[in-house]
Amino acid sequence: MDTPAQLTDSASPAPTDRHRRKVATAAALASAVEWYDYFVFGIAAALVLGDLYFPAGSSSAGVLAAFATFAVGFLARPVGGVIAGQLGDKHGRKPMLVLALTLMGIATAGIGLLPTYETIGIAAPVLLVLLRVVQGIAVGAQWGGAMLMATEYAPEGKRGLYGSLVQLGVPIGVVTANTVFLVAGSVTTDATFASWGWRVPFFVGFLVLALAWYIHTRVEETPAFREAERALAEQEKSESEARSPLRSILRNHLGTVFLAGGSFAVNTATFYIIITGVLDYSTRTLEMERSSVLAVSLGVSVTQLVMIPAAAALSDRIGRLRIYAAGAIGLLVWAVPMFLLIDTASLVWLAVGTFVTSCFLSIMYGPQAALFAELFTAEMRYTGASLGYQIAAVLGGGLAPFVMVLLLEATGTSMSVAGYIIGLAVIALISIKVLATRAAAR
C-alpha cells in the first residue's frame, strides 16, 4: 500500500538484524510446517481418502465426499482466525502461533493414525471430519501470527520482503508434501500405499510440536504489539471497547475485511484447483500417471520459492496494489489457455499450463501479507488481517476442488472451471480497485 499503517515500534529499542532474521526464520518455518500438514490432507483426499473413508457406488461420489471434508477445514479457518485474532491482539502474536502449531501437529498425526471405514465404520469419517476441523482452526490461527511476527519485526522499506518469507511456507509445504508422497508411493506397491503408505506423510505432524516449543522458549513478542499494548493502556475509553478488536473490526472496518477477502479469493481458488483439483482430474479423468503428475506439481511449486520474494521485494519499491492487481489480471487472462493445455493429457503441456498459473499466483501472493497487515492498525491487525485472509480461503480455496468436480460432472468440460476462475478474478479486480481508491483518498 502506498500509505501503510505504522508497523514499527518507535518507543522500543530497534531489534538487531540478527534478531530480526531469527524471528523471520522461525515465522517462515512455522508457516511451512503448518501448510505441509494442511496440504498432505488435500493430496491424500485426491488419491486415497475417498475409497478408505467414504465408500460409495462411484469414484466421483467418494472423491466429492473427500473434497467436502477437505473444504470443512476451510470453513473452520475463520473460527481460528477470529479466536486467535482476538487473543493475539490482546495478549500477543507469539502465544497464538505456538498454540496453532500444537493443534496442527496433534490433528495431523491423529489423521495418520485414524482407522478406516472398514475397521470402525461410520466413526472413521466422523473422526476424520473432526480432525480436519482442528486443522482448519489451527491454520486459521497460524497465518496471522506468523505473518505479524515477520512484518512487525521488518526494517523500514522491507516489509513486503519479510512478509513474503511467511508466504513461502505455502510452496515449501506443497514441495515437501508432494515429495513425501512421491517417496511413499515409490517404495510401496499400490496395495500397500492404499493400506499404510499414505499414512507416513501425516506422521511429520509430530515434528511440529518441537518447533512450537522452540518458538515458545526462544522468540520474543513483536515490538509493534508491545507499543500497541502500551497505547491501549493509556487510552481514555471503556475497558470492553479497548480490549475488543473484533468489535472494532465489525463496527468500523468490516468493509475492508470483505474487500481484502474478495481480492484474494481467486488466488486461493486457483491454487487449490491446480494442486488438488487438477491432480484428481488428470489422474482419474485424463488417466495420467499419478507419480508424474505429482512430480510436475512439485516442480511448479519450486518456482514459487523464487517468484514470491521477488514480487514482494518489487512491491516494496513500486507499491503493493500494483503488483497484486497484475497477478489478478494474469489469472483472468490465463484461465482458459491453462485448461486447454491440461486437456491435452500431455505432461509437458500440463507443466507449462500450471507453471504460468503459478507465476501469476506468486505475483499476488508475495505482497499479500504486507498488504493485509497495512490495512489495519496494530491493536486490531491480527483480527482484521486474519478475517480477510480466511474469508478468501472459505469462498475460494476450500470450495474450489469440490466446485471443480461438480462443474466437470455437470458440464463435461474444463472450460466451466476456467469460467469459475475468471468470475473470481473479476471480483478480485473490483475489490483491488476500491482498496486503491480508498488508499488514494487517505
GROMACS .gro file of C-alpha atoms in nm:
model
  442
    1MET     CA    1   0.000   0.000   0.000
    2ASP     CA    2   0.127   0.348  -0.078
    3THR     CA    3   0.031   0.483   0.267
    4PRO     CA    4   0.068   0.187   0.504
    5ALA     CA    5  -0.032   0.177   0.866
    6GLN     CA    6   0.260   0.204   1.101
    7LEU     CA    7   0.404  -0.138   1.183
    8THR     CA    8   0.713  -0.048   1.378
    9ASP     CA    9   0.761   0.043   1.741
   10SER     CA   10   0.918   0.384   1.772
   11ALA     CA   11   0.929   0.376   2.151
   12SER     CA   12   1.114   0.048   2.195
   13PRO     CA   13   1.479  -0.010   2.107
   14ALA     CA   14   1.514  -0.132   1.749
   15PRO     CA   15   1.574  -0.508   1.723
   16THR     CA   16   1.914  -0.614   1.596
   17ASP     CA   17   1.945  -0.751   1.243
   18ARG     CA   18   2.035  -1.089   1.390
   19HIS     CA   19   1.719  -1.094   1.599
   20ARG     CA   20   1.506  -0.987   1.302
   21ARG     CA   21   1.647  -1.275   1.098
   22LYS     CA   22   1.586  -1.526   1.379
   23VAL     CA   23   1.223  -1.419   1.416
   24ALA     CA   24   1.162  -1.416   1.041
   25THR     CA   25   1.315  -1.763   1.007
   26ALA     CA   26   1.105  -1.900   1.292
   27ALA     CA   27   0.789  -1.750   1.140
   28ALA     CA   28   0.873  -1.893   0.798
   29LEU     CA   29   0.936  -2.239   0.945
   30ALA     CA   30   0.610  -2.222   1.138
   31SER     CA   31   0.425  -2.137   0.820
   32ALA     CA   32   0.600  -2.411   0.621
   33VAL     CA   33   0.523  -2.693   0.863
   34GLU     CA   34   0.164  -2.578   0.914
   35TRP     CA   35   0.099  -2.568   0.540
   36TYR     CA   36   0.274  -2.902   0.490
   37ASP     CA   37   0.039  -3.060   0.741
   38TYR     CA   38  -0.257  -2.889   0.575
   39PHE     CA   39  -0.161  -2.991   0.219
   40VAL     CA   40  -0.095  -3.358   0.287
   41PHE     CA   41  -0.467  -3.388   0.352
   42GLY     CA   42  -0.550  -3.235   0.013
   43ILE     CA   43  -0.319  -3.474  -0.170
   44ALA     CA   44  -0.450  -3.771   0.024
   45ALA     CA   45  -0.807  -3.660  -0.048
   46ALA     CA   46  -0.733  -3.663  -0.421
   47LEU     CA   47  -0.561  -4.003  -0.409
   48VAL     CA   48  -0.697  -4.235  -0.140
   49LEU     CA   49  -0.929  -4.090   0.126
   50GLY     CA   50  -1.247  -4.125  -0.080
   51ASP     CA   51  -1.218  -4.502  -0.104
   52LEU     CA   52  -1.093  -4.553   0.252
   53TYR     CA   53  -1.332  -4.331   0.448
   54PHE     CA   54  -1.629  -4.267   0.216
   55PRO     CA   55  -1.709  -4.590   0.029
   56ALA     CA   56  -1.977  -4.523  -0.231
   57GLY     CA   57  -2.117  -4.650  -0.557
   58SER     CA   58  -1.894  -4.438  -0.781
   59SER     CA   59  -1.543  -4.297  -0.767
   60SER     CA   60  -1.680  -3.947  -0.823
   61ALA     CA   61  -1.901  -3.972  -0.514
   62GLY     CA   62  -1.609  -4.082  -0.300
   63VAL     CA   63  -1.387  -3.801  -0.429
   64LEU     CA   64  -1.665  -3.546  -0.371
   65ALA     CA   65  -1.703  -3.666  -0.013
   66ALA     CA   66  -1.327  -3.646   0.044
   67PHE     CA   67  -1.310  -3.297  -0.107
   68ALA     CA   68  -1.609  -3.192   0.103
   69THR     CA   69  -1.410  -3.296   0.410
   70PHE     CA   70  -1.116  -3.100   0.267
   71ALA     CA   71  -1.348  -2.796   0.243
   72VAL     CA   72  -1.461  -2.836   0.605
   73GLY     CA   73  -1.112  -2.735   0.711
   74PHE     CA   74  -1.156  -2.408   0.527
   75LEU     CA   75  -1.491  -2.341   0.692
   76ALA     CA   76  -1.316  -2.377   1.027
   77ARG     CA   77  -1.036  -2.136   0.935
   78PRO     CA   78  -1.230  -1.814   1.009
   79VAL     CA   79  -1.308  -1.957   1.354
   80GLY     CA   80  -0.937  -1.997   1.417
   81GLY     CA   81  -0.871  -1.653   1.275
   82VAL     CA   82  -1.131  -1.487   1.499
   83ILE     CA   83  -1.027  -1.665   1.818
   84ALA     CA   84  -0.655  -1.619   1.760
   85GLY     CA   85  -0.709  -1.265   1.634
   86GLN     CA   86  -0.895  -1.160   1.948
   87LEU     CA   87  -0.642  -1.324   2.179
   88GLY     CA   88  -0.344  -1.227   1.964
   89ASP     CA   89  -0.442  -0.860   1.958
   90LYS     CA   90  -0.489  -0.869   2.336
   91HIS     CA   91  -0.212  -1.099   2.460
   92GLY     CA   92   0.045  -1.118   2.181
   93ARG     CA   93   0.130  -1.279   1.849
   94LYS     CA   94   0.364  -1.546   1.983
   95PRO     CA   95   0.130  -1.739   2.217
   96MET     CA   96  -0.127  -1.785   1.941
   97LEU     CA   97   0.135  -1.905   1.695
   98VAL     CA   98   0.257  -2.164   1.947
   99LEU     CA   99  -0.099  -2.282   2.015
  100ALA     CA  100  -0.174  -2.309   1.642
  101LEU     CA  101   0.136  -2.521   1.581
  102THR     CA  102   0.048  -2.752   1.869
  103LEU     CA  103  -0.309  -2.806   1.745
  104MET     CA  104  -0.191  -2.872   1.390
  105GLY     CA  105   0.071  -3.124   1.499
  106ILE     CA  106  -0.176  -3.323   1.708
  107ALA     CA  107  -0.451  -3.321   1.442
  108THR     CA  108  -0.222  -3.422   1.157
  109ALA     CA  109  -0.062  -3.708   1.345
  110GLY     CA  110  -0.411  -3.815   1.452
  111ILE     CA  111  -0.523  -3.845   1.088
  112GLY     CA  112  -0.222  -4.064   1.016
  113LEU     CA  113  -0.326  -4.297   1.300
  114LEU     CA  114  -0.701  -4.297   1.223
  115PRO     CA  115  -0.859  -4.637   1.138
  116THR     CA  116  -1.057  -4.661   0.813
  117TYR     CA  117  -1.428  -4.712   0.749
  118GLU     CA  118  -1.370  -5.085   0.703
  119THR     CA  119  -1.226  -5.106   1.056
  120ILE     CA  120  -1.452  -4.884   1.270
  121GLY     CA  121  -1.742  -4.799   1.041
  122ILE     CA  122  -1.914  -4.460   1.048
  123ALA     CA  123  -1.687  -4.340   1.330
  124ALA     CA  124  -1.399  -4.321   1.078
  125PRO     CA  125  -1.538  -4.042   0.855
  126VAL     CA  126  -1.680  -3.860   1.160
  127LEU     CA  127  -1.340  -3.853   1.329
  128LEU     CA  128  -1.173  -3.758   1.002
  129VAL     CA  129  -1.401  -3.456   0.970
  130LEU     CA  130  -1.338  -3.354   1.332
  131LEU     CA  131  -0.960  -3.374   1.288
  132ARG     CA  132  -0.988  -3.174   0.966
  133VAL     CA  133  -1.183  -2.908   1.159
  134VAL     CA  134  -0.898  -2.887   1.410
  135GLN     CA  135  -0.653  -2.850   1.121
  136GLY     CA  136  -0.865  -2.565   0.985
  137ILE     CA  137  -0.879  -2.386   1.319
  138ALA     CA  138  -0.503  -2.425   1.356
  139VAL     CA  139  -0.409  -2.287   1.015
  140GLY     CA  140  -0.663  -2.005   1.057
  141ALA     CA  141  -0.487  -1.908   1.377
  142GLN     CA  142  -0.137  -1.960   1.242
  143TRP     CA  143  -0.128  -1.732   0.939
  144GLY     CA  144  -0.193  -1.408   1.125
  145GLY     CA  145   0.055  -1.491   1.399
  146ALA     CA  146   0.338  -1.591   1.165
  147MET     CA  147   0.270  -1.303   0.925
  148LEU     CA  148   0.274  -1.042   1.203
  149MET     CA  149   0.583  -1.189   1.368
  150ALA     CA  150   0.762  -1.131   1.036
  151THR     CA  151   0.616  -0.796   0.923
  152GLU     CA  152   0.618  -0.628   1.265
  153TYR     CA  153   0.988  -0.707   1.303
  154ALA     CA  154   1.070  -0.596   0.947
  155PRO     CA  155   1.301  -0.298   0.893
  156GLU     CA  156   1.151   0.002   0.716
  157GLY     CA  157   1.127  -0.048   0.342
  158LYS     CA  158   1.143  -0.429   0.359
  159ARG     CA  159   0.801  -0.513   0.498
  160GLY     CA  160   0.688  -0.688   0.181
  161LEU     CA  161   1.004  -0.895   0.161
  162TYR     CA  162   0.986  -1.004   0.525
  163GLY     CA  163   0.615  -1.085   0.492
  164SER     CA  164   0.691  -1.298   0.186
  165LEU     CA  165   0.909  -1.526   0.398
  166VAL     CA  166   0.591  -1.644   0.568
  167GLN     CA  167   0.419  -1.675   0.230
  168LEU     CA  168   0.699  -1.910   0.122
  169GLY     CA  169   0.552  -2.159   0.366
  170VAL     CA  170   0.290  -2.244   0.104
  171PRO     CA  171   0.522  -2.359  -0.178
  172ILE     CA  172   0.757  -2.519   0.076
  173GLY     CA  173   0.460  -2.707   0.219
  174VAL     CA  174   0.349  -2.817  -0.127
  175VAL     CA  175   0.700  -2.926  -0.228
  176THR     CA  176   0.761  -3.126   0.087
  177ALA     CA  177   0.412  -3.280   0.087
  178ASN     CA  178   0.444  -3.388  -0.276
  179THR     CA  179   0.797  -3.515  -0.217
  180VAL     CA  180   0.695  -3.727   0.079
  181PHE     CA  181   0.400  -3.871  -0.114
  182LEU     CA  182   0.624  -3.943  -0.413
  183VAL     CA  183   0.871  -4.126  -0.190
  184ALA     CA  184   0.594  -4.316  -0.013
  185GLY     CA  185   0.447  -4.418  -0.348
  186SER     CA  186   0.782  -4.522  -0.494
  187VAL     CA  187   0.874  -4.756  -0.208
  188THR     CA  188   0.532  -4.923  -0.187
  189THR     CA  189   0.302  -5.106  -0.422
  190ASP     CA  190  -0.041  -4.963  -0.500
  191ALA     CA  191  -0.193  -5.202  -0.245
  192THR     CA  192   0.049  -5.120   0.036
  193PHE     CA  193   0.025  -4.746  -0.041
  194ALA     CA  194  -0.353  -4.767   0.000
  195SER     CA  195  -0.309  -4.980   0.313
  196TRP     CA  196  -0.049  -4.780   0.508
  197GLY     CA  197   0.190  -4.591   0.279
  198TRP     CA  198  -0.035  -4.284   0.260
  199ARG     CA  199  -0.021  -4.251   0.640
  200VAL     CA  200   0.354  -4.185   0.659
  201PRO     CA  201   0.336  -3.819   0.542
  202PHE     CA  202   0.094  -3.742   0.826
  203PHE     CA  203   0.340  -3.854   1.096
  204VAL     CA  204   0.555  -3.547   1.028
  205GLY     CA  205   0.294  -3.372   1.240
  206PHE     CA  206   0.486  -3.488   1.546
  207LEU     CA  207   0.781  -3.267   1.444
  208VAL     CA  208   0.562  -2.957   1.457
  209LEU     CA  209   0.544  -2.986   1.835
  210ALA     CA  210   0.922  -2.940   1.859
  211LEU     CA  211   0.904  -2.619   1.655
  212ALA     CA  212   0.621  -2.491   1.876
  213TRP     CA  213   0.840  -2.542   2.181
  214TYR     CA  214   1.133  -2.360   2.017
  215ILE     CA  215   0.922  -2.053   1.935
  216HIS     CA  216   0.773  -2.057   2.285
  217THR     CA  217   1.115  -2.057   2.453
  218ARG     CA  218   1.340  -1.865   2.210
  219VAL     CA  219   1.135  -1.597   2.028
  220GLU     CA  220   1.023  -1.266   2.178
  221GLU     CA  221   0.697  -1.076   2.122
  222THR     CA  222   0.692  -0.819   1.839
  223PRO     CA  223   0.779  -0.451   1.905
  224ALA     CA  224   0.460  -0.329   1.734
  225PHE     CA  225   0.241  -0.534   1.967
  226ARG     CA  226   0.424  -0.407   2.276
  227GLU     CA  227   0.377  -0.048   2.160
  228ALA     CA  228   0.008  -0.105   2.080
  229GLU     CA  229  -0.039  -0.263   2.422
  230ARG     CA  230   0.104   0.048   2.590
  231ALA     CA  231  -0.107   0.279   2.376
  232LEU     CA  232  -0.424   0.090   2.460
  233ALA     CA  233  -0.348   0.114   2.831
  234GLU     CA  234  -0.325   0.493   2.801
  235GLN     CA  235  -0.644   0.549   2.603
  236GLU     CA  236  -0.941   0.700   2.788
  237LYS     CA  237  -1.219   0.465   2.684
  238SER     CA  238  -1.409   0.174   2.834
  239GLU     CA  239  -1.228  -0.150   2.905
  240SER     CA  240  -1.462  -0.356   2.687
  241GLU     CA  241  -1.418  -0.129   2.387
  242ALA     CA  242  -1.044  -0.105   2.433
  243ARG     CA  243  -1.000  -0.480   2.456
  244SER     CA  244  -1.234  -0.597   2.182
  245PRO     CA  245  -1.054  -0.591   1.846
  246LEU     CA  246  -1.334  -0.796   1.688
  247ARG     CA  247  -1.598  -0.543   1.794
  248SER     CA  248  -1.393  -0.262   1.646
  249ILE     CA  249  -1.349  -0.454   1.320
  250LEU     CA  250  -1.721  -0.536   1.292
  251ARG     CA  251  -1.826  -0.178   1.370
  252ASN     CA  252  -1.578   0.020   1.167
  253HIS     CA  253  -1.376  -0.197   0.928
  254LEU     CA  254  -1.598  -0.480   0.805
  255GLY     CA  255  -1.597  -0.340   0.451
  256THR     CA  256  -1.218  -0.351   0.444
  257VAL     CA  257  -1.226  -0.714   0.562
  258PHE     CA  258  -1.462  -0.816   0.281
  259LEU     CA  259  -1.264  -0.621   0.021
  260ALA     CA  260  -0.948  -0.800   0.135
  261GLY     CA  261  -1.125  -1.136   0.111
  262GLY     CA  262  -1.275  -1.055  -0.228
  263SER     CA  263  -0.936  -0.950  -0.363
  264PHE     CA  264  -0.773  -1.279  -0.265
  265ALA     CA  265  -1.038  -1.548  -0.327
  266VAL     CA  266  -0.924  -1.601  -0.689
  267ASN     CA  267  -0.571  -1.673  -0.568
  268THR     CA  268  -0.670  -1.938  -0.315
  269ALA     CA  269  -0.926  -2.097  -0.551
  270THR     CA  270  -0.683  -2.124  -0.841
  271PHE     CA  271  -0.407  -2.251  -0.616
  272TYR     CA  272  -0.614  -2.538  -0.479
  273ILE     CA  273  -0.750  -2.615  -0.823
  274ILE     CA  274  -0.401  -2.673  -0.961
  275ILE     CA  275  -0.261  -2.867  -0.662
  276THR     CA  276  -0.562  -3.085  -0.573
  277GLY     CA  277  -0.837  -3.048  -0.833
  278VAL     CA  278  -0.604  -3.094  -1.129
  279LEU     CA  279  -0.438  -3.389  -0.952
  280ASP     CA  280  -0.774  -3.565  -0.935
  281TYR     CA  281  -0.881  -3.455  -1.286
  282SER     CA  282  -0.557  -3.556  -1.456
  283THR     CA  283  -0.530  -3.898  -1.289
  284ARG     CA  284  -0.897  -4.001  -1.278
  285THR     CA  285  -1.042  -3.837  -1.593
  286LEU     CA  286  -0.741  -3.791  -1.820
  287GLU     CA  287  -0.581  -4.115  -1.692
  288MET     CA  288  -0.237  -3.965  -1.644
  289GLU     CA  289   0.020  -4.137  -1.422
  290ARG     CA  290  -0.001  -4.033  -1.056
  291SER     CA  291   0.369  -4.001  -0.976
  292SER     CA  292   0.435  -3.798  -1.292
  293VAL     CA  293   0.159  -3.551  -1.211
  294LEU     CA  294   0.288  -3.519  -0.853
  295ALA     CA  295   0.637  -3.454  -0.991
  296VAL     CA  296   0.502  -3.174  -1.212
  297SER     CA  297   0.322  -3.020  -0.915
  298LEU     CA  298   0.643  -3.037  -0.713
  299GLY     CA  299   0.850  -2.874  -0.987
  300VAL     CA  300   0.599  -2.595  -1.039
  301SER     CA  301   0.590  -2.520  -0.666
  302VAL     CA  302   0.970  -2.488  -0.655
  303THR     CA  303   0.948  -2.191  -0.894
  304GLN     CA  304   0.731  -2.009  -0.639
  305LEU     CA  305   1.023  -2.007  -0.396
  306VAL     CA  306   1.186  -1.753  -0.628
  307MET     CA  307   0.881  -1.570  -0.759
  308ILE     CA  308   0.713  -1.493  -0.424
  309PRO     CA  309   1.000  -1.298  -0.260
  310ALA     CA  310   1.081  -1.130  -0.593
  311ALA     CA  311   0.725  -0.999  -0.625
  312ALA     CA  312   0.723  -0.892  -0.261
  313ALA     CA  313   1.052  -0.705  -0.292
  314LEU     CA  314   0.921  -0.527  -0.603
  315SER     CA  315   0.609  -0.426  -0.410
  316ASP     CA  316   0.833  -0.257  -0.152
  317ARG     CA  317   0.955  -0.033  -0.435
  318ILE     CA  318   0.652   0.039  -0.654
  319GLY     CA  319   0.351  -0.039  -0.432
  320ARG     CA  320   0.159  -0.346  -0.315
  321LEU     CA  321  -0.162  -0.295  -0.510
  322ARG     CA  322   0.008  -0.254  -0.847
  323ILE     CA  323   0.182  -0.590  -0.818
  324TYR     CA  324  -0.125  -0.752  -0.664
  325ALA     CA  325  -0.351  -0.634  -0.948
  326ALA     CA  326  -0.106  -0.755  -1.213
  327GLY     CA  327  -0.131  -1.108  -1.073
  328ALA     CA  328  -0.511  -1.100  -1.073
  329ILE     CA  329  -0.520  -0.981  -1.435
  330GLY     CA  330  -0.285  -1.264  -1.529
  331LEU     CA  331  -0.512  -1.526  -1.369
  332LEU     CA  332  -0.812  -1.385  -1.555
  333VAL     CA  333  -0.638  -1.396  -1.894
  334TRP     CA  334  -0.467  -1.733  -1.846
  335ALA     CA  335  -0.760  -1.940  -1.707
  336VAL     CA  336  -0.881  -2.068  -2.047
  337PRO     CA  337  -0.536  -2.137  -2.200
  338MET     CA  338  -0.435  -2.327  -1.887
  339PHE     CA  339  -0.718  -2.580  -1.919
  340LEU     CA  340  -0.674  -2.610  -2.295
  341LEU     CA  341  -0.317  -2.719  -2.225
  342ILE     CA  342  -0.414  -2.955  -1.941
  343ASP     CA  343  -0.679  -3.122  -2.158
  344THR     CA  344  -0.409  -3.242  -2.400
  345ALA     CA  345  -0.318  -3.500  -2.131
  346SER     CA  346   0.047  -3.422  -2.202
  347LEU     CA  347   0.282  -3.388  -1.907
  348VAL     CA  348   0.476  -3.117  -2.089
  349TRP     CA  349   0.170  -2.902  -2.156
  350LEU     CA  350   0.037  -2.972  -1.806
  351ALA     CA  351   0.365  -2.837  -1.670
  352VAL     CA  352   0.353  -2.529  -1.895
  353GLY     CA  353  -0.009  -2.452  -1.806
  354THR     CA  354   0.036  -2.484  -1.431
  355PHE     CA  355   0.378  -2.313  -1.432
  356VAL     CA  356   0.242  -1.993  -1.589
  357THR     CA  357  -0.050  -2.003  -1.346
  358SER     CA  358   0.186  -2.039  -1.050
  359CYS     CA  359   0.377  -1.731  -1.167
  360PHE     CA  360   0.061  -1.520  -1.153
  361LEU     CA  361  -0.028  -1.674  -0.816
  362SER     CA  362   0.317  -1.581  -0.683
  363ILE     CA  363   0.286  -1.223  -0.810
  364MET     CA  364  -0.028  -1.187  -0.596
  365TYR     CA  365   0.087  -1.393  -0.301
  366GLY     CA  366   0.424  -1.224  -0.249
  367PRO     CA  367   0.296  -0.881  -0.136
  368GLN     CA  368  -0.028  -1.010   0.017
  369ALA     CA  369   0.096  -1.050   0.377
  370ALA     CA  370   0.228  -0.693   0.399
  371LEU     CA  371  -0.075  -0.557   0.213
  372PHE     CA  372  -0.322  -0.714   0.456
  373ALA     CA  373  -0.115  -0.609   0.758
  374GLU     CA  374  -0.111  -0.249   0.635
  375LEU     CA  375  -0.489  -0.236   0.606
  376PHE     CA  376  -0.528  -0.235   0.987
  377THR     CA  377  -0.369  -0.069   1.290
  378ALA     CA  378  -0.164  -0.274   1.536
  379GLU     CA  379  -0.434  -0.314   1.804
  380MET     CA  380  -0.670  -0.487   1.557
  381ARG     CA  381  -0.427  -0.613   1.293
  382TYR     CA  382  -0.428  -0.984   1.387
  383THR     CA  383  -0.808  -0.994   1.384
  384GLY     CA  384  -0.861  -0.788   1.068
  385ALA     CA  385  -0.590  -0.943   0.853
  386SER     CA  386  -0.680  -1.297   0.959
  387LEU     CA  387  -1.051  -1.246   0.888
  388GLY     CA  388  -0.982  -1.109   0.539
  389TYR     CA  389  -0.749  -1.395   0.456
  390GLN     CA  390  -0.976  -1.668   0.594
  391ILE     CA  391  -1.289  -1.533   0.422
  392ALA     CA  392  -1.097  -1.567   0.095
  393ALA     CA  393  -0.994  -1.918   0.196
  394VAL     CA  394  -1.356  -2.023   0.251
  395LEU     CA  395  -1.501  -1.859  -0.061
  396GLY     CA  396  -1.210  -1.960  -0.280
  397GLY     CA  397  -0.977  -2.234  -0.163
  398GLY     CA  398  -1.197  -2.460   0.046
  399LEU     CA  399  -1.474  -2.497  -0.209
  400ALA     CA  400  -1.262  -2.487  -0.525
  401PRO     CA  401  -1.176  -2.859  -0.567
  402PHE     CA  402  -1.534  -2.954  -0.474
  403VAL     CA  403  -1.678  -2.697  -0.718
  404MET     CA  404  -1.437  -2.818  -0.986
  405VAL     CA  405  -1.560  -3.178  -0.960
  406LEU     CA  406  -1.923  -3.062  -0.963
  407LEU     CA  407  -1.866  -2.842  -1.269
  408LEU     CA  408  -1.686  -3.119  -1.456
  409GLU     CA  409  -1.961  -3.368  -1.374
  410ALA     CA  410  -2.238  -3.124  -1.473
  411THR     CA  411  -2.085  -2.980  -1.791
  412GLY     CA  412  -1.833  -3.236  -1.908
  413THR     CA  413  -1.586  -2.961  -1.997
  414SER     CA  414  -1.299  -2.797  -1.812
  415MET     CA  415  -1.399  -2.461  -1.962
  416SER     CA  416  -1.661  -2.435  -1.688
  417VAL     CA  417  -1.380  -2.441  -1.431
  418ALA     CA  418  -1.196  -2.173  -1.630
  419GLY     CA  419  -1.513  -1.963  -1.613
  420TYR     CA  420  -1.521  -2.007  -1.236
  421ILE     CA  421  -1.167  -1.869  -1.211
  422ILE     CA  422  -1.250  -1.578  -1.442
  423GLY     CA  423  -1.551  -1.482  -1.229
  424LEU     CA  424  -1.340  -1.474  -0.913
  425ALA     CA  425  -1.071  -1.272  -1.092
  426VAL     CA  426  -1.329  -1.006  -1.185
  427ILE     CA  427  -1.436  -0.986  -0.818
  428ALA     CA  428  -1.069  -0.952  -0.719
  429LEU     CA  429  -1.005  -0.666  -0.959
  430ILE     CA  430  -1.313  -0.477  -0.841
  431SER     CA  431  -1.203  -0.521  -0.478
  432ILE     CA  432  -0.849  -0.407  -0.558
  433LYS     CA  433  -0.983  -0.100  -0.737
  434VAL     CA  434  -1.189   0.001  -0.433
  435LEU     CA  435  -0.891  -0.054  -0.200
  436ALA     CA  436  -0.672   0.158  -0.427
  437THR     CA  437  -0.934   0.437  -0.433
  438ARG     CA  438  -0.951   0.436  -0.053
  439ALA     CA  439  -0.571   0.444  -0.026
  440ALA     CA  440  -0.554   0.740  -0.264
  441ALA     CA  441  -0.820   0.925  -0.063
  442ARG     CA  442  -0.618   0.880   0.257
   0.00000   0.00000   0.00000
